[in-house]
PDB file of C-alpha atoms in Angstrom:
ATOM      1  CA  UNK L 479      58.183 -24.018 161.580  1.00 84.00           C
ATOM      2  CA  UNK L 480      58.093 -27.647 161.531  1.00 91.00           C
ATOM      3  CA  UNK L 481      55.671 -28.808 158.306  1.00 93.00           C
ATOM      4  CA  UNK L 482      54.337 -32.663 157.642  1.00 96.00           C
ATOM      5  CA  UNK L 483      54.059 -33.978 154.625  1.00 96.00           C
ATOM      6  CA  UNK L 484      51.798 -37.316 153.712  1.00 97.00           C
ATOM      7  CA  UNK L 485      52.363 -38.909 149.661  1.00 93.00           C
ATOM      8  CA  UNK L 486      50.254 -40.337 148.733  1.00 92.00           C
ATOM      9  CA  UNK L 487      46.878 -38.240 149.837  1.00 93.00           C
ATOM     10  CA  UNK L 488      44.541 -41.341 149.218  1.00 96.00           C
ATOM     11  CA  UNK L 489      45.993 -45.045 148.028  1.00 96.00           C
ATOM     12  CA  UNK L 490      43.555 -47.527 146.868  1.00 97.00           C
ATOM     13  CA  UNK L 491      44.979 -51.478 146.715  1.00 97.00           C
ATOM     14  CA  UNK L 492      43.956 -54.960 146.534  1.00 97.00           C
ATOM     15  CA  UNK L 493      43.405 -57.299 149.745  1.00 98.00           C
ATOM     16  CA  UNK L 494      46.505 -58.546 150.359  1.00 98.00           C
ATOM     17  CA  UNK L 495      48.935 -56.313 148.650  1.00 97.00           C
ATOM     18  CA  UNK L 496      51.853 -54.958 150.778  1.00 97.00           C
ATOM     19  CA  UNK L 497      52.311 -50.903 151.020  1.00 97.00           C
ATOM     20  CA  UNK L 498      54.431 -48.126 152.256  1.00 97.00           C
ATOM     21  CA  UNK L 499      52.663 -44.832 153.442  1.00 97.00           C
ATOM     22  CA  UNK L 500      55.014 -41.924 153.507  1.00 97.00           C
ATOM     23  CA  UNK L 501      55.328 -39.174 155.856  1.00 98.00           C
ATOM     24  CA  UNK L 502      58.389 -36.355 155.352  1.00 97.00           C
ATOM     25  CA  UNK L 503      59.142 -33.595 158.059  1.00 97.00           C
ATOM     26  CA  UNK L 504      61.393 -30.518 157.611  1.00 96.00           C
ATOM     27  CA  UNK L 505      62.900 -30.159 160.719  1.00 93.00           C
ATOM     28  CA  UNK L 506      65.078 -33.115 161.794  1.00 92.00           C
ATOM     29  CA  UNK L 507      65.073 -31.985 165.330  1.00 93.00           C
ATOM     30  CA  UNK L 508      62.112 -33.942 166.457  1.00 94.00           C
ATOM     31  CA  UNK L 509      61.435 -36.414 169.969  1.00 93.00           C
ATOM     32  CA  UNK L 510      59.496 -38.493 168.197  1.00 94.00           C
ATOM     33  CA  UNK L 511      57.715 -39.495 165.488  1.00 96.00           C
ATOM     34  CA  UNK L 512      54.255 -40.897 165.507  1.00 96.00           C
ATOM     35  CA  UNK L 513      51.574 -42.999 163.235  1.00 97.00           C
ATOM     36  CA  UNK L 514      48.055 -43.056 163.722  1.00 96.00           C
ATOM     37  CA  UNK L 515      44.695 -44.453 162.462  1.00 96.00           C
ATOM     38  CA  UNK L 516      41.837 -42.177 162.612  1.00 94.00           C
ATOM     39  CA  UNK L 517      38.293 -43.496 161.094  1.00 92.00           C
ATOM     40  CA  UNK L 518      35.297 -41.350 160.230  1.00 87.00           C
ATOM     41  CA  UNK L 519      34.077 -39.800 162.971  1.00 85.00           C
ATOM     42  CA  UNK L 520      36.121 -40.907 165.777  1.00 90.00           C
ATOM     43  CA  UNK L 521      39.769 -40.063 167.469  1.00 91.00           C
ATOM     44  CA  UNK L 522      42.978 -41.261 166.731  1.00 92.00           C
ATOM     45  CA  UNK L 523      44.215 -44.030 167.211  1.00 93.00           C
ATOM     46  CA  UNK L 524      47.773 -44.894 168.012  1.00 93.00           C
ATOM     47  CA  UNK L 525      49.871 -47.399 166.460  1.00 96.00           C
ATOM     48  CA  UNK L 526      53.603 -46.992 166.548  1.00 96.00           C
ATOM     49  CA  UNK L 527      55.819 -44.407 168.354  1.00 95.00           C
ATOM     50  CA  UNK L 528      59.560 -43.778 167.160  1.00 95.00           C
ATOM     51  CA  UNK L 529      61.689 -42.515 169.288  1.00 93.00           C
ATOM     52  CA  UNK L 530      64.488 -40.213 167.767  1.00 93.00           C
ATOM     53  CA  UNK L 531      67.246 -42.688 168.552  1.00 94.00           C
ATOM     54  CA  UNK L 532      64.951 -45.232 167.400  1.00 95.00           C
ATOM     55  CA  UNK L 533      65.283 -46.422 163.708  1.00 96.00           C
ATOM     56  CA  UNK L 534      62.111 -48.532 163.760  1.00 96.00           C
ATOM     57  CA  UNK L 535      59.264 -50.111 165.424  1.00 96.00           C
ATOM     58  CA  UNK L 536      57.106 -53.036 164.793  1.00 97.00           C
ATOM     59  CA  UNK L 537      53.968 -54.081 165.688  1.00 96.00           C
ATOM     60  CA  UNK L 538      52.345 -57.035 164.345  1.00 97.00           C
ATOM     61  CA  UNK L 539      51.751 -56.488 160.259  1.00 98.00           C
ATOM     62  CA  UNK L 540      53.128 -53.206 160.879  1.00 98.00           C
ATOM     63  CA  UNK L 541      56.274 -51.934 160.604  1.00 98.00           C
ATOM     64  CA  UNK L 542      57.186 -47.741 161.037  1.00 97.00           C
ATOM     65  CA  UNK L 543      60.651 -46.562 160.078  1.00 98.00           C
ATOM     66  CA  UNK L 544      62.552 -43.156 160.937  1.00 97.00           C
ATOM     67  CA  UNK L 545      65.100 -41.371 159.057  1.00 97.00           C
ATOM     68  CA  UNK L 546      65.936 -38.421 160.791  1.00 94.00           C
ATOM     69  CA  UNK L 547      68.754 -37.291 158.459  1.00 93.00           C
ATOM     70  CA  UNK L 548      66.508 -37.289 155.433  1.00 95.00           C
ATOM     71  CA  UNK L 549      63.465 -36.242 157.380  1.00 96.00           C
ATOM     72  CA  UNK L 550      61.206 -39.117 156.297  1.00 97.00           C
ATOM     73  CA  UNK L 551      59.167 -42.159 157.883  1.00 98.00           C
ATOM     74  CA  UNK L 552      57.566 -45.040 156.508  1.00 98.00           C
ATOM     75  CA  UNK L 553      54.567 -46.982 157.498  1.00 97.00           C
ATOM     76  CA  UNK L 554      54.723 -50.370 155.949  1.00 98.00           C
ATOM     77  CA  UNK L 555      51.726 -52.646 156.307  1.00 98.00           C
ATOM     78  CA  UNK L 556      51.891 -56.035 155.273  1.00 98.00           C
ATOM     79  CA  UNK L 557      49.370 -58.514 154.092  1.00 98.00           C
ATOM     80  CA  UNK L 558      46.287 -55.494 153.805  1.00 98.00           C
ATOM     81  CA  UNK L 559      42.952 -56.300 154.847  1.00 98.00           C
ATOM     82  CA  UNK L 560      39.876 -54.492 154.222  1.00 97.00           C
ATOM     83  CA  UNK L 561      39.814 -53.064 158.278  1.00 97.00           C
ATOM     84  CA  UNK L 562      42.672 -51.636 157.225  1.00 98.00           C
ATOM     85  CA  UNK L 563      40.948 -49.029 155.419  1.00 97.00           C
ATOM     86  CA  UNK L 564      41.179 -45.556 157.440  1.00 97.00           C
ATOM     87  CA  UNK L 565      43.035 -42.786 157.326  1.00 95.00           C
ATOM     88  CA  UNK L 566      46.829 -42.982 158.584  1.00 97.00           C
ATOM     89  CA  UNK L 567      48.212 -39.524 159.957  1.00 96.00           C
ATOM     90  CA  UNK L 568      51.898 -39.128 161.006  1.00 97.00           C
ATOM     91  CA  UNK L 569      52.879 -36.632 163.741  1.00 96.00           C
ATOM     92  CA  UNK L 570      56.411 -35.533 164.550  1.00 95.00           C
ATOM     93  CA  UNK L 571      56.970 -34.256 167.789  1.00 92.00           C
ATOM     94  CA  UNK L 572      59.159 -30.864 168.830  1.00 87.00           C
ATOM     95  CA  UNK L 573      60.078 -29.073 171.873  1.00 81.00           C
ATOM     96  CA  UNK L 574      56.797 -27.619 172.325  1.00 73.00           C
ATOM     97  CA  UNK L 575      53.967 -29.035 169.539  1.00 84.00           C
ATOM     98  CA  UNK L 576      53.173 -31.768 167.687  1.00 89.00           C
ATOM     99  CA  UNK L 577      52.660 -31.374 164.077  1.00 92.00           C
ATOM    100  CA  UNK L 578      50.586 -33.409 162.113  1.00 93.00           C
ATOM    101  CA  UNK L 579      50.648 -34.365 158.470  1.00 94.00           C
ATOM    102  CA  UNK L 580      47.685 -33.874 156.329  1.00 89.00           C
ATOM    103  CA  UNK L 581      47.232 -38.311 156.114  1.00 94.00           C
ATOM    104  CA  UNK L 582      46.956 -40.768 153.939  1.00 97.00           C
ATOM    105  CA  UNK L 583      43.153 -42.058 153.057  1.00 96.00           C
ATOM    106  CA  UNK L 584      44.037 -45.798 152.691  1.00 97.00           C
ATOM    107  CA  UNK L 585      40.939 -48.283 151.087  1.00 97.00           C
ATOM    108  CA  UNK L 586      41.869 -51.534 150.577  1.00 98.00           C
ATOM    109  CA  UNK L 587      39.179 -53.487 148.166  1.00 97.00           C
ATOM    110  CA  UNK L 588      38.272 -57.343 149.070  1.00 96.00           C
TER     111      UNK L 588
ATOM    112  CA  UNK V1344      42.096 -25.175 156.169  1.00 74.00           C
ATOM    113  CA  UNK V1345      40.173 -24.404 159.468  1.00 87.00           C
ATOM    114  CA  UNK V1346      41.686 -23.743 162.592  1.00 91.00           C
ATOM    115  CA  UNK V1347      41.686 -24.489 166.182  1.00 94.00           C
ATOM    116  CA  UNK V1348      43.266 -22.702 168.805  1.00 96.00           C
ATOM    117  CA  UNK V1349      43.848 -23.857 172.950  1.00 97.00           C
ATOM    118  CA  UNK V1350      44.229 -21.507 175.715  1.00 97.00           C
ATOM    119  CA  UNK V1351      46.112 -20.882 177.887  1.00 97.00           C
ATOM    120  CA  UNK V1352      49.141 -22.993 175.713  1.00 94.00           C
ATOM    121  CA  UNK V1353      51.335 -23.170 178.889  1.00 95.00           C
ATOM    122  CA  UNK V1354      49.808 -23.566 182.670  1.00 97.00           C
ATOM    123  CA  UNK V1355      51.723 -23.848 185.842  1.00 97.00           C
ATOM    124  CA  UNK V1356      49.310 -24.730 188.870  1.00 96.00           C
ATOM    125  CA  UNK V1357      50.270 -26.203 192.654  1.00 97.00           C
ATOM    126  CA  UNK V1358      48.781 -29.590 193.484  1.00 97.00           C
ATOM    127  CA  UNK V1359      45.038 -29.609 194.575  1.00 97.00           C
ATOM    128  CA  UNK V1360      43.590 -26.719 192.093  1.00 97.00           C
ATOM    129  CA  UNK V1361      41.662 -26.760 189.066  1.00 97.00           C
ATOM    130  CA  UNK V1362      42.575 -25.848 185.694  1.00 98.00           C
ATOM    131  CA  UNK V1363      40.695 -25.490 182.363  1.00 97.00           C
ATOM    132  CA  UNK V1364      41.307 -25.412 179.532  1.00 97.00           C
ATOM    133  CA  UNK V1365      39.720 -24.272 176.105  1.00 97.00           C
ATOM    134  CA  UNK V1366      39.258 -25.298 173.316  1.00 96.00           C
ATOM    135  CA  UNK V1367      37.729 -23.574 170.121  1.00 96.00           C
ATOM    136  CA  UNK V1368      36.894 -23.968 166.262  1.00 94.00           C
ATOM    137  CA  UNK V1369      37.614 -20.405 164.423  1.00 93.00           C
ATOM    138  CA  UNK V1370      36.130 -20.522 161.186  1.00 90.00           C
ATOM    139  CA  UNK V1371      33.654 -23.859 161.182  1.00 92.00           C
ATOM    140  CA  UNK V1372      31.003 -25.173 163.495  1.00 92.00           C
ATOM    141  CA  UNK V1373      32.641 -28.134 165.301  1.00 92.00           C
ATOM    142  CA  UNK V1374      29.771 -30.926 165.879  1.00 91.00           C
ATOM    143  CA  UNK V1375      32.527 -33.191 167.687  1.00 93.00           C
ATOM    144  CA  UNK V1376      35.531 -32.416 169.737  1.00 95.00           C
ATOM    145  CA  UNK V1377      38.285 -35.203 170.703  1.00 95.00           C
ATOM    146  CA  UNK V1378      40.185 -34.299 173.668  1.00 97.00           C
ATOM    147  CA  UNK V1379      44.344 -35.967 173.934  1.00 96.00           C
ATOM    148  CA  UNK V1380      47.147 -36.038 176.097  1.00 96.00           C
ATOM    149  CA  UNK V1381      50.463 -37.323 175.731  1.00 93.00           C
ATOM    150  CA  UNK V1382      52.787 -38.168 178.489  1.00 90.00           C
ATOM    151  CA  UNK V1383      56.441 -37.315 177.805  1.00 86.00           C
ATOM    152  CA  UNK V1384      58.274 -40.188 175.612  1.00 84.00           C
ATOM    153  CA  UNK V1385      54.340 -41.907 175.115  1.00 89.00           C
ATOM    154  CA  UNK V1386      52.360 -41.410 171.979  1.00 90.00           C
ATOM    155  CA  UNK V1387      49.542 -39.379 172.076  1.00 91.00           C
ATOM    156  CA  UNK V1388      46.160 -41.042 173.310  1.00 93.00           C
ATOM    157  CA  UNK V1389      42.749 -40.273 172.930  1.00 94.00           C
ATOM    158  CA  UNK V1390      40.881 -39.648 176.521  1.00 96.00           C
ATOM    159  CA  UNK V1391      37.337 -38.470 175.486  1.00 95.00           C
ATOM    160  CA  UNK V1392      34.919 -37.446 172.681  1.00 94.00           C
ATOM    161  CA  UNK V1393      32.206 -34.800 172.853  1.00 92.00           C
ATOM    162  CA  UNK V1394      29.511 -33.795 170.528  1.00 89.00           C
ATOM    163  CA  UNK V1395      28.085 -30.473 170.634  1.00 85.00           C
ATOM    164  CA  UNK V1396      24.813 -30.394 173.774  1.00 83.00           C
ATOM    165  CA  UNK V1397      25.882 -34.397 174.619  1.00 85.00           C
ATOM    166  CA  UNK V1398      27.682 -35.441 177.565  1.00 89.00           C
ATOM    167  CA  UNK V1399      31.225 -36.619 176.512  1.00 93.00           C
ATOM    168  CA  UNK V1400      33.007 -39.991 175.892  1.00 94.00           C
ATOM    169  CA  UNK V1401      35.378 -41.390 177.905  1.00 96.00           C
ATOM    170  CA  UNK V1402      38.220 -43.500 177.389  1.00 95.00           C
ATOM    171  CA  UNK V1403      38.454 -46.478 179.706  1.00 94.00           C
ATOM    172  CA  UNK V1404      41.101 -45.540 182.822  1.00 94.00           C
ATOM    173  CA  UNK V1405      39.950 -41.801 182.183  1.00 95.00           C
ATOM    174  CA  UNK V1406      38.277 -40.310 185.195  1.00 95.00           C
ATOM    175  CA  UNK V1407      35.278 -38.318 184.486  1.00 94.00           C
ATOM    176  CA  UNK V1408      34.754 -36.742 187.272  1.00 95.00           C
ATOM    177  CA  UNK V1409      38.464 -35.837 187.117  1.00 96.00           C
ATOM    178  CA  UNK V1410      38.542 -33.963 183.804  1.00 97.00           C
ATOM    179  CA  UNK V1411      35.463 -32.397 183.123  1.00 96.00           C
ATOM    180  CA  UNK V1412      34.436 -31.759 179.563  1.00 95.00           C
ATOM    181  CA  UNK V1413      32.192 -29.123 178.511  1.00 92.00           C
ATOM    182  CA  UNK V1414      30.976 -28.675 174.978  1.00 90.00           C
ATOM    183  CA  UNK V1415      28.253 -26.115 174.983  1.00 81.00           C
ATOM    184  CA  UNK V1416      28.362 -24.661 171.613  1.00 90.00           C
ATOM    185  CA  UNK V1417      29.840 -25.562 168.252  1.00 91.00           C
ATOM    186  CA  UNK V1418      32.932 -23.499 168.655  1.00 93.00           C
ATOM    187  CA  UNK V1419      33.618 -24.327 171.707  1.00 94.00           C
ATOM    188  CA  UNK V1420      34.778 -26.910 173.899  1.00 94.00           C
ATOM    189  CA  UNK V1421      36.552 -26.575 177.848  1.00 96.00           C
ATOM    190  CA  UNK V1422      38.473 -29.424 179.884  1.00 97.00           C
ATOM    191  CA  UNK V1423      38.813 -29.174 183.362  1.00 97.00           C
ATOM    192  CA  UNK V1424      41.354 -30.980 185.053  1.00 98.00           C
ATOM    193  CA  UNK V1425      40.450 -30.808 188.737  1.00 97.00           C
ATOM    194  CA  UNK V1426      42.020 -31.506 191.903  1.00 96.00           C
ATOM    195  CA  UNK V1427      45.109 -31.650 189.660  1.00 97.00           C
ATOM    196  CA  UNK V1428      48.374 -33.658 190.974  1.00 96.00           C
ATOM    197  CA  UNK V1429      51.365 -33.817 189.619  1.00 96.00           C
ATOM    198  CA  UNK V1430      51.001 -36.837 187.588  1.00 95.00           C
ATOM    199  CA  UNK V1431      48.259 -34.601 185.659  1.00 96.00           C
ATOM    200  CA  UNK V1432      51.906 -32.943 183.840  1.00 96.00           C
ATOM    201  CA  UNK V1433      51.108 -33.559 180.707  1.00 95.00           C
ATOM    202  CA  UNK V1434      51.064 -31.834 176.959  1.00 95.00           C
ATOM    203  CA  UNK V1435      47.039 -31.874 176.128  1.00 96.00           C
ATOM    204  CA  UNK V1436      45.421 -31.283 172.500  1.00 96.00           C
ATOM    205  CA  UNK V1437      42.206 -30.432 171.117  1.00 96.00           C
ATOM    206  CA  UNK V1438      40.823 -31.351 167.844  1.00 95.00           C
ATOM    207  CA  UNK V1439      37.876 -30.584 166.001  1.00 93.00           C
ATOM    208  CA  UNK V1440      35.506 -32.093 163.632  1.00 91.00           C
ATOM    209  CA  UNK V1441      32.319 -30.482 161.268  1.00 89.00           C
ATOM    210  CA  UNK V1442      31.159 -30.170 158.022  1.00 79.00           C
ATOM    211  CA  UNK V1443      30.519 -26.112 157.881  1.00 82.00           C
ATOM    212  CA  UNK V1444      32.640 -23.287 156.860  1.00 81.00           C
ATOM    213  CA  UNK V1445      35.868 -24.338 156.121  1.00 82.00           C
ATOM    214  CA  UNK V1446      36.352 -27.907 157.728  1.00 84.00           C
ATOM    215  CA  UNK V1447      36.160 -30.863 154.941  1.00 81.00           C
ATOM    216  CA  UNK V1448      34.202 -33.857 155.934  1.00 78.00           C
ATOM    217  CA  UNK V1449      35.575 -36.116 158.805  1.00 75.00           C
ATOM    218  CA  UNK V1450      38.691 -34.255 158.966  1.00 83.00           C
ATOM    219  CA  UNK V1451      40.573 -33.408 162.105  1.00 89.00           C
ATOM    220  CA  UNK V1452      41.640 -30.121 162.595  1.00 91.00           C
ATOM    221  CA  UNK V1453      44.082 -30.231 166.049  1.00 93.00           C
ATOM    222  CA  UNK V1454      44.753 -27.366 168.386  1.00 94.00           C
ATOM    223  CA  UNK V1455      48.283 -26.309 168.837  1.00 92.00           C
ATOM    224  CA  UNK V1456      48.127 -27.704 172.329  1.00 94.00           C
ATOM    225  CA  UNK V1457      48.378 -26.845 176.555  1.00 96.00           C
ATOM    226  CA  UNK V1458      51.390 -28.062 178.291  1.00 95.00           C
ATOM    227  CA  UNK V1459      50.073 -28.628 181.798  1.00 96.00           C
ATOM    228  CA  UNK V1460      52.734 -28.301 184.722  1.00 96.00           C
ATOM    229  CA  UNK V1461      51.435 -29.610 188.602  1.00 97.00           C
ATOM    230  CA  UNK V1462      53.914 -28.931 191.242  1.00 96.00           C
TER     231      UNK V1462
END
């Protein structure tokens, strides 16, 4: 069974500061791979879908990379900003589920 | 960590009927309920949010009247897609929220999913 992995579970950083959320997977054989923001209390929100073909995808001051081989994903955000500050889940995506990792409580500090 | 379970996890219906589907919290008391689908090759989206005795949430371009959602007690929560057409086909998911038994805080805990089929 496919398991998701987040490191760090919570990240604290300066406004401003550049950094890399990790997400690793076990099972390579995945459609997709997906980031999300969730905050308290409501759903998820999307931000950046990887295909599996698909090495990386941008979208404004973020920036989501997929290594199948290695079963790993990065979410880069650049430039943080206090509405930044959420949790950041990654989901990979088999035949017939999607797994979730356990997130990444970001809080960046003006 | 607490669990959530769909049923039925695979439906096959013919254009025009309804389907529901459930959605419930095992071991916690789920105050809110997020309902998602996910078209094939598209990321999965949020279409509505329920709180336990209030009427749900929707996401702008969901129909309400087109998928009912029911959340009449803490551990459980139905959608009804009805009049369902094929562009319905989709791979729907359940998650839950609470602070009792064995859910943390603001956590989501996500159901393992209902692949719809509408032929």
């Amino acid at each position: 069974k496919q398991e998701v992995t987040q490191i760090p579970a919570a990240l604290s950083v300066p406004e401003g500061e550049n950094l890399v959320l990790n997400c690793s997977f076990t099972d390579s054989a995945i459609y997709n791979l997906q980031w999300f923001r969730q905050d308290p209390g409501k759903g998820l929100t999307s931000l950046l879908l990887i295909q599996s073909s698909q090495r990386e995808q941008t979208s404004g001051r973020l920036n989501a990379s997929l290594d199948k081989s290695s079963g790993r994903s990065t979410l880069y955000i650049a430039a943080s900003q206090p509405g930044d500050s959420a949790t950041y889940l990654c989901a990979a995506e088999g035949a017939n589920n999607l797994f979730f990792g356990t997130g990444t409580r970001l809080t960046v500090i003006p | 960590g607490a669990v959530v379970s769909q049923h039925p996890s695979r439906v096959i219906c013919k254009s025009g009927t309804s389907v529901k589907i459930e959605c419930r919290s095992l071991d916690f008391q789920a105050t809110t309920m997020f309902w998602y689908r996910q078209f094939p090759k598209q990321s999965l989206m949020l279409m509505a949010t329920s709180n336990e005795g209030s009427k749900a949430t929707y996401e702008q371009g969901v129909e309400k009247d087109k998928f009912l959602i029911n959340h009449a007690s803490l551990t459980l929560s139905t959608l009804t897609v009805t009049s369902a057409h094929p562009e319905d086909s989709s791979f729907y998911i359940c998650s839950a929220s609470g602070t009792s038994g064995r859910a943390l805080p603001y956590e989501q805990y996500f159901g393992p999913g209902t692949r719809l089929t509408v032929t």
